Structures are given as C-alpha cells and as structure tokens.
Short mmCIF file of C-alpha atoms and ligand atoms in Angstrom, two decimals:
data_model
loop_
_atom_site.label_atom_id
_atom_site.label_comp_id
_atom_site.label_asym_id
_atom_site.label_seq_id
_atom_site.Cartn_x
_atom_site.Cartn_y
_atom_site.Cartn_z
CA UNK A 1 -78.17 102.70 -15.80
CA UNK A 2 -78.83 106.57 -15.73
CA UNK A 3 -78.35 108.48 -12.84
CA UNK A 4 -81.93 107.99 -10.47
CA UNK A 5 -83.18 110.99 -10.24
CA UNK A 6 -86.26 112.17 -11.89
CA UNK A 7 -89.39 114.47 -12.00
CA UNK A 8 -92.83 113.19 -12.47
CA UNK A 9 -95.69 114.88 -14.23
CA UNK A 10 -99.16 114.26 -12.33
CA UNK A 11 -101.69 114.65 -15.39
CA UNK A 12 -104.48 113.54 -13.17
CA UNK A 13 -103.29 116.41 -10.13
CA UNK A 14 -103.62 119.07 -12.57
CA UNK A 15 -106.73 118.56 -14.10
CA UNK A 16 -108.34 118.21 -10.72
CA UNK A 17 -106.26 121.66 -9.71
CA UNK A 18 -108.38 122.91 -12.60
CA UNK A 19 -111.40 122.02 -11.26
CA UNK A 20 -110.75 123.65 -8.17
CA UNK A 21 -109.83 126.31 -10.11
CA UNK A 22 -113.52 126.16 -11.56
CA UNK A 23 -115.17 125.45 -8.12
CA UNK A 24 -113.49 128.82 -6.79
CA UNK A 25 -115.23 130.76 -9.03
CA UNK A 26 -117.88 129.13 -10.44
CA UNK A 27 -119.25 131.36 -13.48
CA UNK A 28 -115.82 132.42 -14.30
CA UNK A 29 -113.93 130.81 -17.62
CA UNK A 30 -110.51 129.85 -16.60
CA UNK A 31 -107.04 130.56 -17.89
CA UNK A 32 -104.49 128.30 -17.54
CA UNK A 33 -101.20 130.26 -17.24
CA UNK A 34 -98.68 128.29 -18.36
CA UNK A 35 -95.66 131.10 -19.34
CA UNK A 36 -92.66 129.67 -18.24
CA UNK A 37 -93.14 126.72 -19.82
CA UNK A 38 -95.75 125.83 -17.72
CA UNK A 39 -93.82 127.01 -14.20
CA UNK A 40 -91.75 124.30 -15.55
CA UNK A 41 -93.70 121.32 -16.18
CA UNK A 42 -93.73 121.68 -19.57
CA UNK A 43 -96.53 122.82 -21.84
CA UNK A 44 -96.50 120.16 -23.58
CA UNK A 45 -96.27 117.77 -20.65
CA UNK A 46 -98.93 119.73 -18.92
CA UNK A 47 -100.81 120.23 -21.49
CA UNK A 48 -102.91 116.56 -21.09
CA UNK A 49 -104.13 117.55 -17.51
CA UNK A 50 -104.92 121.40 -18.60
CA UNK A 51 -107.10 121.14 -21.74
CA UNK A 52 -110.20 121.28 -19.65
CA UNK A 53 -109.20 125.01 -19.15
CA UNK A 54 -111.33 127.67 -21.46
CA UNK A 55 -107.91 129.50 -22.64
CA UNK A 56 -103.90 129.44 -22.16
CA UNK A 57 -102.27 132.37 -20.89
CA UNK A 58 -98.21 133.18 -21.35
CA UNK A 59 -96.22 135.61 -22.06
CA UNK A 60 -93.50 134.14 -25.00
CA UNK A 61 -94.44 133.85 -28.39
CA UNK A 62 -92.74 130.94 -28.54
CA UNK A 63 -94.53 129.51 -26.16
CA UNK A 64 -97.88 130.37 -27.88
CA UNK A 65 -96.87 128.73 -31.31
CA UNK A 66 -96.01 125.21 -28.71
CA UNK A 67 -99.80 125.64 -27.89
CA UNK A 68 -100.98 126.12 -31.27
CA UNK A 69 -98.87 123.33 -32.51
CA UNK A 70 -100.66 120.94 -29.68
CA UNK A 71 -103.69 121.45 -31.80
CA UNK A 72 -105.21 124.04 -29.19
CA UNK A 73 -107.75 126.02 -31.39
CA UNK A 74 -109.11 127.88 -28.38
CA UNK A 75 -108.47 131.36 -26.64
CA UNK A 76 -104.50 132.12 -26.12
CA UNK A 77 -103.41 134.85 -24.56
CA UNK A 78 -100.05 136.93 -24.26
CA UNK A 79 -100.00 138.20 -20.99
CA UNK A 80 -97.43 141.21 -21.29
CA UNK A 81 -98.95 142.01 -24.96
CA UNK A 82 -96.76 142.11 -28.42
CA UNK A 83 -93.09 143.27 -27.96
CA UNK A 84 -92.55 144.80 -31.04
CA UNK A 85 -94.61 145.42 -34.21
CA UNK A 86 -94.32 142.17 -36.17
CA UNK A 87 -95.36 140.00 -33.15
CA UNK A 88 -99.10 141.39 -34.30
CA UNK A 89 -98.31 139.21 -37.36
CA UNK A 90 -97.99 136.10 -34.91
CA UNK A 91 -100.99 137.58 -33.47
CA UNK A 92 -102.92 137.48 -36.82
CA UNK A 93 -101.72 134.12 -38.06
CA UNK A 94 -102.16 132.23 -34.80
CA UNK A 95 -105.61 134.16 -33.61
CA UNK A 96 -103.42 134.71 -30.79
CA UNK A 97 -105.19 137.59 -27.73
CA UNK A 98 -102.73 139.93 -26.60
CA UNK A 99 -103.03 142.50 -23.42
CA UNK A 100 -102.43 146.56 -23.99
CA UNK A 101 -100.51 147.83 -21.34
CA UNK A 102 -99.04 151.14 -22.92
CA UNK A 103 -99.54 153.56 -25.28
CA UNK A 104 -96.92 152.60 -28.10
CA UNK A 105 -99.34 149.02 -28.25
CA UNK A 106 -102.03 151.03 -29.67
CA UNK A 107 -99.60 153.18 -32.46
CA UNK A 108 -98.29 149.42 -33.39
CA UNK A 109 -102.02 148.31 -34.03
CA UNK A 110 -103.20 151.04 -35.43
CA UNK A 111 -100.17 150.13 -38.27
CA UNK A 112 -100.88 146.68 -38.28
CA UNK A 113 -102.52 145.74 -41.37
CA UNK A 114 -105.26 142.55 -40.22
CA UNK A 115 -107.93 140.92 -42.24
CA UNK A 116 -109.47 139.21 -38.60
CA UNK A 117 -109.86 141.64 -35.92
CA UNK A 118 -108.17 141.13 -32.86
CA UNK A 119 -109.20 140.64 -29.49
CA UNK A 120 -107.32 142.41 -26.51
CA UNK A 121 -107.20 142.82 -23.10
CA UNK A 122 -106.62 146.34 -21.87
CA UNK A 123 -104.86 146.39 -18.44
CA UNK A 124 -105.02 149.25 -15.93
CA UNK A 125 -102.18 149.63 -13.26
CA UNK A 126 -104.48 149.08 -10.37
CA UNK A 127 -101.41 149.53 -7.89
CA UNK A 128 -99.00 147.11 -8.61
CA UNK A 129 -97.15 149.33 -10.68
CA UNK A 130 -95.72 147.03 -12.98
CA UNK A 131 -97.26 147.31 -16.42
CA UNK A 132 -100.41 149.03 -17.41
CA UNK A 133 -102.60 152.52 -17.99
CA UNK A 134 -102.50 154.64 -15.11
CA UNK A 135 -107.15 154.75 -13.65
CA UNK A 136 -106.71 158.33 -15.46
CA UNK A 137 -105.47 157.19 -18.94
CA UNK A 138 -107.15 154.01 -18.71
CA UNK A 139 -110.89 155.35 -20.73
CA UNK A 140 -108.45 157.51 -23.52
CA UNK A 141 -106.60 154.18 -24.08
CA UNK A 142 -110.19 152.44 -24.03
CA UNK A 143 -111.57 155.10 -26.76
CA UNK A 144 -108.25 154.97 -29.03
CA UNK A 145 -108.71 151.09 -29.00
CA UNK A 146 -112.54 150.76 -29.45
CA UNK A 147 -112.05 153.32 -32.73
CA UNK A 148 -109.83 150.77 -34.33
CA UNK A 149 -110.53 148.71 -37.06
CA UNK A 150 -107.65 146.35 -35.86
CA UNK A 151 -109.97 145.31 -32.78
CA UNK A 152 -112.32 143.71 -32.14
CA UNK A 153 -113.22 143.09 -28.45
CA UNK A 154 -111.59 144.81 -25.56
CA UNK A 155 -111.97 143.12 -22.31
CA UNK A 156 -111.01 145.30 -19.19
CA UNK A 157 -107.66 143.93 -17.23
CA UNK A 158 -105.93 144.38 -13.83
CA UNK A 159 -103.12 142.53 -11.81
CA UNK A 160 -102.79 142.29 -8.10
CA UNK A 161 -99.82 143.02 -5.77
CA UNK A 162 -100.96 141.40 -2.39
CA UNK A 163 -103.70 138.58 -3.11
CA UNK A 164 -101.73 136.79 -1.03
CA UNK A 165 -101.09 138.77 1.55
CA UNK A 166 -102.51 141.30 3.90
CA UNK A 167 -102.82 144.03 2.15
CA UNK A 168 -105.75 142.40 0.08
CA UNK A 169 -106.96 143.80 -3.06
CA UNK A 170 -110.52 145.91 -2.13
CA UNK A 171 -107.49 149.01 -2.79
CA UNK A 172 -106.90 147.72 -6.50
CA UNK A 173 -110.60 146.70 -6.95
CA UNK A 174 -112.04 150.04 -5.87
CA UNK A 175 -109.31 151.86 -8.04
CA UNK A 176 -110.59 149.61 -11.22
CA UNK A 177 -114.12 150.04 -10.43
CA UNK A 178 -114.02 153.67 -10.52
CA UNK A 179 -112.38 153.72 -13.88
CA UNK A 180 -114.45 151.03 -15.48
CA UNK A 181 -117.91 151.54 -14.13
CA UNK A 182 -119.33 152.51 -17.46
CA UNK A 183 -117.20 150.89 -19.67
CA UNK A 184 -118.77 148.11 -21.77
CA UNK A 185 -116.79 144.53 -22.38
CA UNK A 186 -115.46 141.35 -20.08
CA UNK A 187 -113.44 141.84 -17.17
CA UNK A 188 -110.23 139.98 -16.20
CA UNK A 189 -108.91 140.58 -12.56
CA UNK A 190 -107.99 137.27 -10.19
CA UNK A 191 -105.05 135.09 -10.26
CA UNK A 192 -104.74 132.00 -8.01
CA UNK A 193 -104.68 133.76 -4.76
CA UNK A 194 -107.23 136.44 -5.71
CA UNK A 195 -109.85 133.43 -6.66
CA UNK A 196 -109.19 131.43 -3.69
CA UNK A 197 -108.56 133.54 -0.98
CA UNK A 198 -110.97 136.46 -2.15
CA UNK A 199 -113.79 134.81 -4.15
CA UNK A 200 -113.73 137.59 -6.92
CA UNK A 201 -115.96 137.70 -9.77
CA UNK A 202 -114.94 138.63 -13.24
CA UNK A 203 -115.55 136.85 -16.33
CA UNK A 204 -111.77 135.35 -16.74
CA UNK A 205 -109.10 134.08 -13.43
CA UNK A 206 -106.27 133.63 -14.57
CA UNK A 207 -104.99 130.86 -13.00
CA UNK A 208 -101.06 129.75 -12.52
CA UNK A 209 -99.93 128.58 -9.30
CA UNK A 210 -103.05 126.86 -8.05
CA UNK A 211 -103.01 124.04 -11.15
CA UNK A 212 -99.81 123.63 -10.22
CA UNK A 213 -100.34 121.98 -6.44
CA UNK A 214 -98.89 124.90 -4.46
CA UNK A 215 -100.27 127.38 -2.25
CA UNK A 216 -100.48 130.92 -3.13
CA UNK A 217 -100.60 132.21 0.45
CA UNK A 218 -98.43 129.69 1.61
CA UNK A 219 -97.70 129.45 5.32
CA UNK A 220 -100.47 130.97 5.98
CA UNK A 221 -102.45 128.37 4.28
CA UNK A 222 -101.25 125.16 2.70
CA UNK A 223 -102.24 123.17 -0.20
CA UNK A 224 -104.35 121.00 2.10
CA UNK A 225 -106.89 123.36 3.07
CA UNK A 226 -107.08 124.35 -0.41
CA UNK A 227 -107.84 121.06 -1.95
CA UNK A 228 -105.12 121.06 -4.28
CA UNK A 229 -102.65 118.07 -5.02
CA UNK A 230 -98.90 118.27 -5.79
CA UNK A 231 -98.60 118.30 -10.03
CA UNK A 232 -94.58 117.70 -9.66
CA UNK A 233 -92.63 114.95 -8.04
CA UNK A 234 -88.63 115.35 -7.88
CA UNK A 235 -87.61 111.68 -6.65
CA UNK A 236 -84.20 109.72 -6.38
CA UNK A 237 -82.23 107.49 -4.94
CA UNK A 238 -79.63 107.30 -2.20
CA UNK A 239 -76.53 106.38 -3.42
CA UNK A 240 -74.78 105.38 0.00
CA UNK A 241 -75.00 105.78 3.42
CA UNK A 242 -72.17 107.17 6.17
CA UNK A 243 -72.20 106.22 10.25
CA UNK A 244 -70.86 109.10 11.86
CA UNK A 245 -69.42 109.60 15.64
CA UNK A 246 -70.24 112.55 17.72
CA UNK A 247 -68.19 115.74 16.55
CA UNK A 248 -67.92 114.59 12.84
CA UNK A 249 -68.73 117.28 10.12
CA UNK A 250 -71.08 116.51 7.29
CA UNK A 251 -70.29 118.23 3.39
CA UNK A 252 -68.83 121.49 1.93
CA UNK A 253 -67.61 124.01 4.87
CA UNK A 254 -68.61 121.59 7.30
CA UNK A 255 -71.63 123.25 8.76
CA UNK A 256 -73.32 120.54 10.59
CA UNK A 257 -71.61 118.63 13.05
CA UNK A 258 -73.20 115.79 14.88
CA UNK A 259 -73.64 115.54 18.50
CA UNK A 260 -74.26 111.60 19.10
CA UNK A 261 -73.60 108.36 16.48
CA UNK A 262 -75.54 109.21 13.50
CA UNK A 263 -76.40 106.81 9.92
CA UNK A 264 -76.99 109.79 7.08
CA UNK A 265 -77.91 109.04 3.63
CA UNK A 266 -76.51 110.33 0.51
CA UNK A 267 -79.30 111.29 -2.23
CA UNK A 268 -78.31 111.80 -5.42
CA UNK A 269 -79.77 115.52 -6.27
CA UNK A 270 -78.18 118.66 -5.54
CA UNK A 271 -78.61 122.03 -6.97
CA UNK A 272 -77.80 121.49 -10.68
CA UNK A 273 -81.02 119.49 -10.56
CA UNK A 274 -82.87 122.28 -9.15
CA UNK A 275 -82.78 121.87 -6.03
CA UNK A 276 -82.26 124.83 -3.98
CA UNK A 277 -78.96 125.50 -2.02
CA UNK A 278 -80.17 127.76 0.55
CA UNK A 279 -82.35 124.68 1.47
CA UNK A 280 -80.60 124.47 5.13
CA UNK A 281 -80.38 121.68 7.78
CA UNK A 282 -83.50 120.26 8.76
CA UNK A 283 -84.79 120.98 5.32
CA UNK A 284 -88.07 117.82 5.25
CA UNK A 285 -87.36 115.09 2.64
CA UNK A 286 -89.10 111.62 2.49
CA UNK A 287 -86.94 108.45 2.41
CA UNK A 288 -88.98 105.46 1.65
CA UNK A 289 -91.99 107.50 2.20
CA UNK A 290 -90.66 108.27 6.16
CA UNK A 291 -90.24 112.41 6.79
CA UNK A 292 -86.51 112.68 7.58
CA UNK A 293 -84.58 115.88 7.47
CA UNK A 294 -81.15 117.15 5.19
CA UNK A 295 -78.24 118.31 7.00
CA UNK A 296 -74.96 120.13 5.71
CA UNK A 297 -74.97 122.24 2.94
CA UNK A 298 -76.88 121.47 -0.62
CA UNK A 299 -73.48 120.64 -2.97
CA UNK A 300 -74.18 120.25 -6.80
CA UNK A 301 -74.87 116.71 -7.42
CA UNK A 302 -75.60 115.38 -3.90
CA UNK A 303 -77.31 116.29 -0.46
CA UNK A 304 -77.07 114.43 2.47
CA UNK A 305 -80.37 113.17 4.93
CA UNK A 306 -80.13 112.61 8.78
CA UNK A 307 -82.00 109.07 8.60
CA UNK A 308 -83.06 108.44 12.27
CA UNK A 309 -86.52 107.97 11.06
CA UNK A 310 -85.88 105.48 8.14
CA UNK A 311 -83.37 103.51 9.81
CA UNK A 312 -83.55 100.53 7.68
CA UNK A 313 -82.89 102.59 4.44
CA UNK A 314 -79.86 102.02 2.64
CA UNK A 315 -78.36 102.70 -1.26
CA UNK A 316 -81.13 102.48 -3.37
CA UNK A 317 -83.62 104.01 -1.37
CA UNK A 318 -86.30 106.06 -2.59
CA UNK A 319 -85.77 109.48 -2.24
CA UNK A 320 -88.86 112.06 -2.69
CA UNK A 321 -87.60 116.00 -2.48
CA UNK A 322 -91.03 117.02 -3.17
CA UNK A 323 -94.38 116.02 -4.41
CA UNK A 324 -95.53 112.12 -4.12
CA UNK A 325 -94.02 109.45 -2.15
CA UNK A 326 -94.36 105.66 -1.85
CA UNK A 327 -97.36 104.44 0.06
CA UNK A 328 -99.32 107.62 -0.27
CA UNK A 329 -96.72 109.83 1.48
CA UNK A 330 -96.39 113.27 0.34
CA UNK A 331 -94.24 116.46 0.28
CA UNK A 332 -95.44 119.88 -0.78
CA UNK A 333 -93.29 121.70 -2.34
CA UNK A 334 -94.16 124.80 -0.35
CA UNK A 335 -92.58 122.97 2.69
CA UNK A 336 -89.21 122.74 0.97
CA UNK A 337 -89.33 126.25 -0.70
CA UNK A 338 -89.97 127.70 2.76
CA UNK A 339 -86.64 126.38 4.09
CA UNK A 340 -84.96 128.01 1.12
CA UNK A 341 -86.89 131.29 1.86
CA UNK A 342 -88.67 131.05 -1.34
CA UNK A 343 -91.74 130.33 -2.46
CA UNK A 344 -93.40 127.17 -4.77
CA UNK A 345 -93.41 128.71 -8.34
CA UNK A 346 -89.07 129.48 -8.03
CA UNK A 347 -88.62 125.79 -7.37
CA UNK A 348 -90.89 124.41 -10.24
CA UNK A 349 -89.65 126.79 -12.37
CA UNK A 350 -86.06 125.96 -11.63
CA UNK A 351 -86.47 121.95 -12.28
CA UNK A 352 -82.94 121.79 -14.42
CA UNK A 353 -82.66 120.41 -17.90
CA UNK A 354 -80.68 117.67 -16.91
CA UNK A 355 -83.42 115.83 -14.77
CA UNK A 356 -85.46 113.73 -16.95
CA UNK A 357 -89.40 113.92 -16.76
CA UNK A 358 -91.92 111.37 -17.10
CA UNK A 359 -95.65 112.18 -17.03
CA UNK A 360 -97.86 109.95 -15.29
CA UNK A 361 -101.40 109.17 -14.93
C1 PLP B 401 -98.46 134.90 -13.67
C2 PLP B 401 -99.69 135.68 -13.81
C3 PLP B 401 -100.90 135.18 -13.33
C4 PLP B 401 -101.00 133.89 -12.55
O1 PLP B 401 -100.61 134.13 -11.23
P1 PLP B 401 -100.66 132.96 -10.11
O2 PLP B 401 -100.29 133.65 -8.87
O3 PLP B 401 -99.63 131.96 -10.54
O4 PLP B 401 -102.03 132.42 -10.14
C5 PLP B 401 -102.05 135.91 -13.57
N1 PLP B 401 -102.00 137.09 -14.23
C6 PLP B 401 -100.85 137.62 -14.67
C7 PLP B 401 -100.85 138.92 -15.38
C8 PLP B 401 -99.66 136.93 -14.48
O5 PLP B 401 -98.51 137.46 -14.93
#
C-alpha cells in the first residue's frame, strides 16, 4: 500500500471559480493564469475545469507548448514576454501572444522574420516597478511597435502592486490613464484582487489566484464572502496515535509541552510534501472532518494533531491539511498559510512531487 497521503484536483471548483471570475466583471474576457504550472495544480490537471476561460496566461514557454499540446487553439499569452530572440520563433509556430515590457523586445521583433503577425501586449510600469515602460516612454514604445510589420495588434497592459491591500490602485489607474487616453487598442489591467475587490473594467482580467479557491485579500476577506470553493485538497492519514501525561514534549526541539493528559495523532505529511514548517502550534487541520489543531514542530514526513475534538480517531483516520473534508467539512487553505505567515498561492505552488494527485469531479 503507498504511503496515504494525497492531493485532489476539484475540476468542478475551478470551473465555477471561473465563473465567478466572469460574474466579477461581466463584459471582460478572462485569462486563466496558469504559470507555475497552474500555481501547482497542474495545467494539464487543471486544464478540464479552466477551458471555459477565453485565453491562458503564463510565463514559461514550456508551459505554453503543454497548452498547445492539450489541443488549446485559443489566445495564449506569455506574461513576462520572449526571453531571448528565438522564443519569437515559438511565438510564430504556436500563435503564441507575448507582453513588451522593454525596449530590447521591440529590436528582437523588429529582427524577427514572421509570415503571421503577432499580437502583443504592451505593459506600462504603472508603479509596481517590476517590469514595464516607464508613463513617459510608454507612447514611443507604442509608435515603434504600431510601425512594425511584425505586429499586429497591441493591446495596452499594466500590473498592480496593492489590489489587495490598502493602498488600492486609483494611483496606478490614474498614472495609465494619462498615458493611454488617446491610444487606440484593448486594455489589460486587473488580476484576481483588482476584479473582485475593485470592479475594474478593461477588456482582459487576468485571473490566477481566484480560480484557484483562495482569497486574494485574505484575512481581510475570505474565500467565503467571495464565493469561491477550494480547487486543492492535501488529505492523509494518521498513522498512530500517542497518550501523553502533563509535562511531556511533543517532536523535534520539543517545543510544545502539554499541561494535562493529552491523545495526539500522528498524520503522515510533513514538509517534503509541501507542507509548510513554519506552520506553528495550533495550526487548524480536520481529522475525520472535526477542526483540531497541530502542535510541535512540522518534521519532514510527519506532523502531529492535538485530538481533543476527534476523540474517537485513531490510525487510519482521515486527515484533511487543506481543502475538502468528509461530510462537507472544509479547510481553506488561506487559514493554514496564515499560520505559516504566508499566503495561499506559496502553499499550492509548493505541493511536492512526491504527493500523488488525483483529479476529481
Ligand atoms: C500572476 C499574474 C496575474 C494573476 O495574479 P493573481 O493575483 O493570481 O490573480 C496577473 N497578471 C500578471 C502580470 C501576473 O504575473
């Protein structure tokens, strides 16, 4: 029998994600971002519950040809543009779209030799300062594009630092507005927080955490009151139990010692699987569907739950780290990431290799 943990695939929670995606802004076309393989899903996994979207977004090559090869024939975009010449090639065979975030883009394209125009998306650094034409070079960049045989349609592109937060974008929005206002083409601005929490209007959202059943803005809101559902389970078993007297320690450096008699589970998931090690004491985890909490430190293979609220469970109990749980129980993964002091997407995208994954429904 292989070891009992595994990670489950909700097909059906990210296709309605997607809708919500579409509900939040309603004459938008969506992007699915799945870079990072799909914050670690899968693409091709995910791909069943995201092919309702108008477009993939991601940043790896790699990752594009996977989308192509799932028989995608639609809109694909490369979020941090071609990273050296020949990827235009890639970009010409595949149809792939490709963003134009500095100057040296242009020179490559200008070079490329294309019978199909391409179509890109130029991005303005709005604020976040990450990649992109300064509001001042943004309409020379526009002109040296739009007088290129190599292109075909230019849609107008910015990113946002605090859609989350309090900061809010109206900065970035008023900073893109000024630079664009008579500039002709489609416009690309909101991710997940931007669309929920800010109700912006441009032509494409590109959407990531959202389909993925966690909260952009979580603790200030959680996935509840934004009518999304989890799209990853992480589930296993406990492989034995331990009834401790007051005073005894529990795992590595022994830093959590018990003050009364106490029956603690060992699960069998640790932080090869993924699971994070900062994750402290008190840390929520479902057994047999009832909240309990971990105590002691994470180890590799194993972490161990204080089980005074499932007090029947014993080895072979059902173990739910995050996302679905017997009997309609459920974990969001925000919950767990927040006791790591870390947020949703780090988690996903840290599932390890070694857990197998089975998509469902
Ligand atoms: C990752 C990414 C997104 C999606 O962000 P979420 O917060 O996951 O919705 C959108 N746009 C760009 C440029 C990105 O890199």
């Amino acid at each position: 029998m292989p070891r009992p943990i595994e990670a489950l695939v909700h097909t059906g929670a990210l296709a309605a994600n997607l809708g919500r995606a579409r509900a939040a802004a309603p004459d938008a076309r969506v992007f699915a971002v799945v870079k990072a393989d799909a914050y670690g899903h899968g693409i091709e996994r995910a791909y069943e519950g995201l092919r309702g979207a108008d477009g993939f977004a991601l940043l790896d090559p790699a990752e594009a040809e996977r989308v192509r090869a799932l028989g995608w024939r639609g809109p694909v975009l490369l979020l941090e543009g071609v990273f050296e010449p020949r990827d235009l090639e890639l970009c010409s065979r595949l149809g792939l779209w490709h963003v134009v975030h500095r100057a040296e883009q242009i020179d490559w394209l200008a070079a490329h030799k294309t019978q199909v125009p391409h179509r890109v998306f130029l991005k303005m650094n709005s604020g976040m300062n990450r990649l992109g034409f300064m509001p001042g070079a943004f309409r020379s960049a526009w002109a040296r594009l739009s007088a290129l045989p190599q292109v075909d349609e230019i849609t107008l592109m910015t990113h946002f630092s605090d859609a989350d937060g309090p900061r809010g974008i109206a900065h970035q929005v008023a900073a893109f507005e000024a630079a664009t206002l008579d500039l002709p083409g489609e416009r690309s601005l909101s991710n997940s927080a931007a669309a929920l929490r800010h109700g912006l209007r441009s032509d494409w959202v590109r959407a990531g955490i959202l389909l993925y059943g966690s909260a952009p803005d979580h603790p200030e809101h959680d996935i509840a009151t934004w009518g999304l559902a989890p799209t990853m389970t992480l589930r296993t078993r406990l492989l034995a139990t331990q009834d401790l007297q007051p005073g005894d320690t529990v795992g590595y450096a022994s830093t959590y010692r018990t003050e009364r008699p106490l029956r603690i589970g060992i699960a069998a998931c640790g932080y090869a699987d993924g699971y994070p090690r900062h994750a402290g004491t008190g840390t929520p985890v479902l057994v047999d569907g009832a909240r309990c909490a971990t105590v002691g430190r994470v180890s590799m293979d194993m972490l161990a739950i204080d089980l005074s609220a499932a007090p029947t469970a014993g080895p072979g109990a059902e173990v739910t780290l995050w996302g679905e749980g017997p009997g309609g129980s459920h974990l969001p993964i925000d919950e767990i990431a927040q006791a790591a002091g870390t947020i949703g997407y780090e988690l996903m995208c840290a599932l390890a290799r070694r857990v197998p994954v089975r998509v469902v429904d």
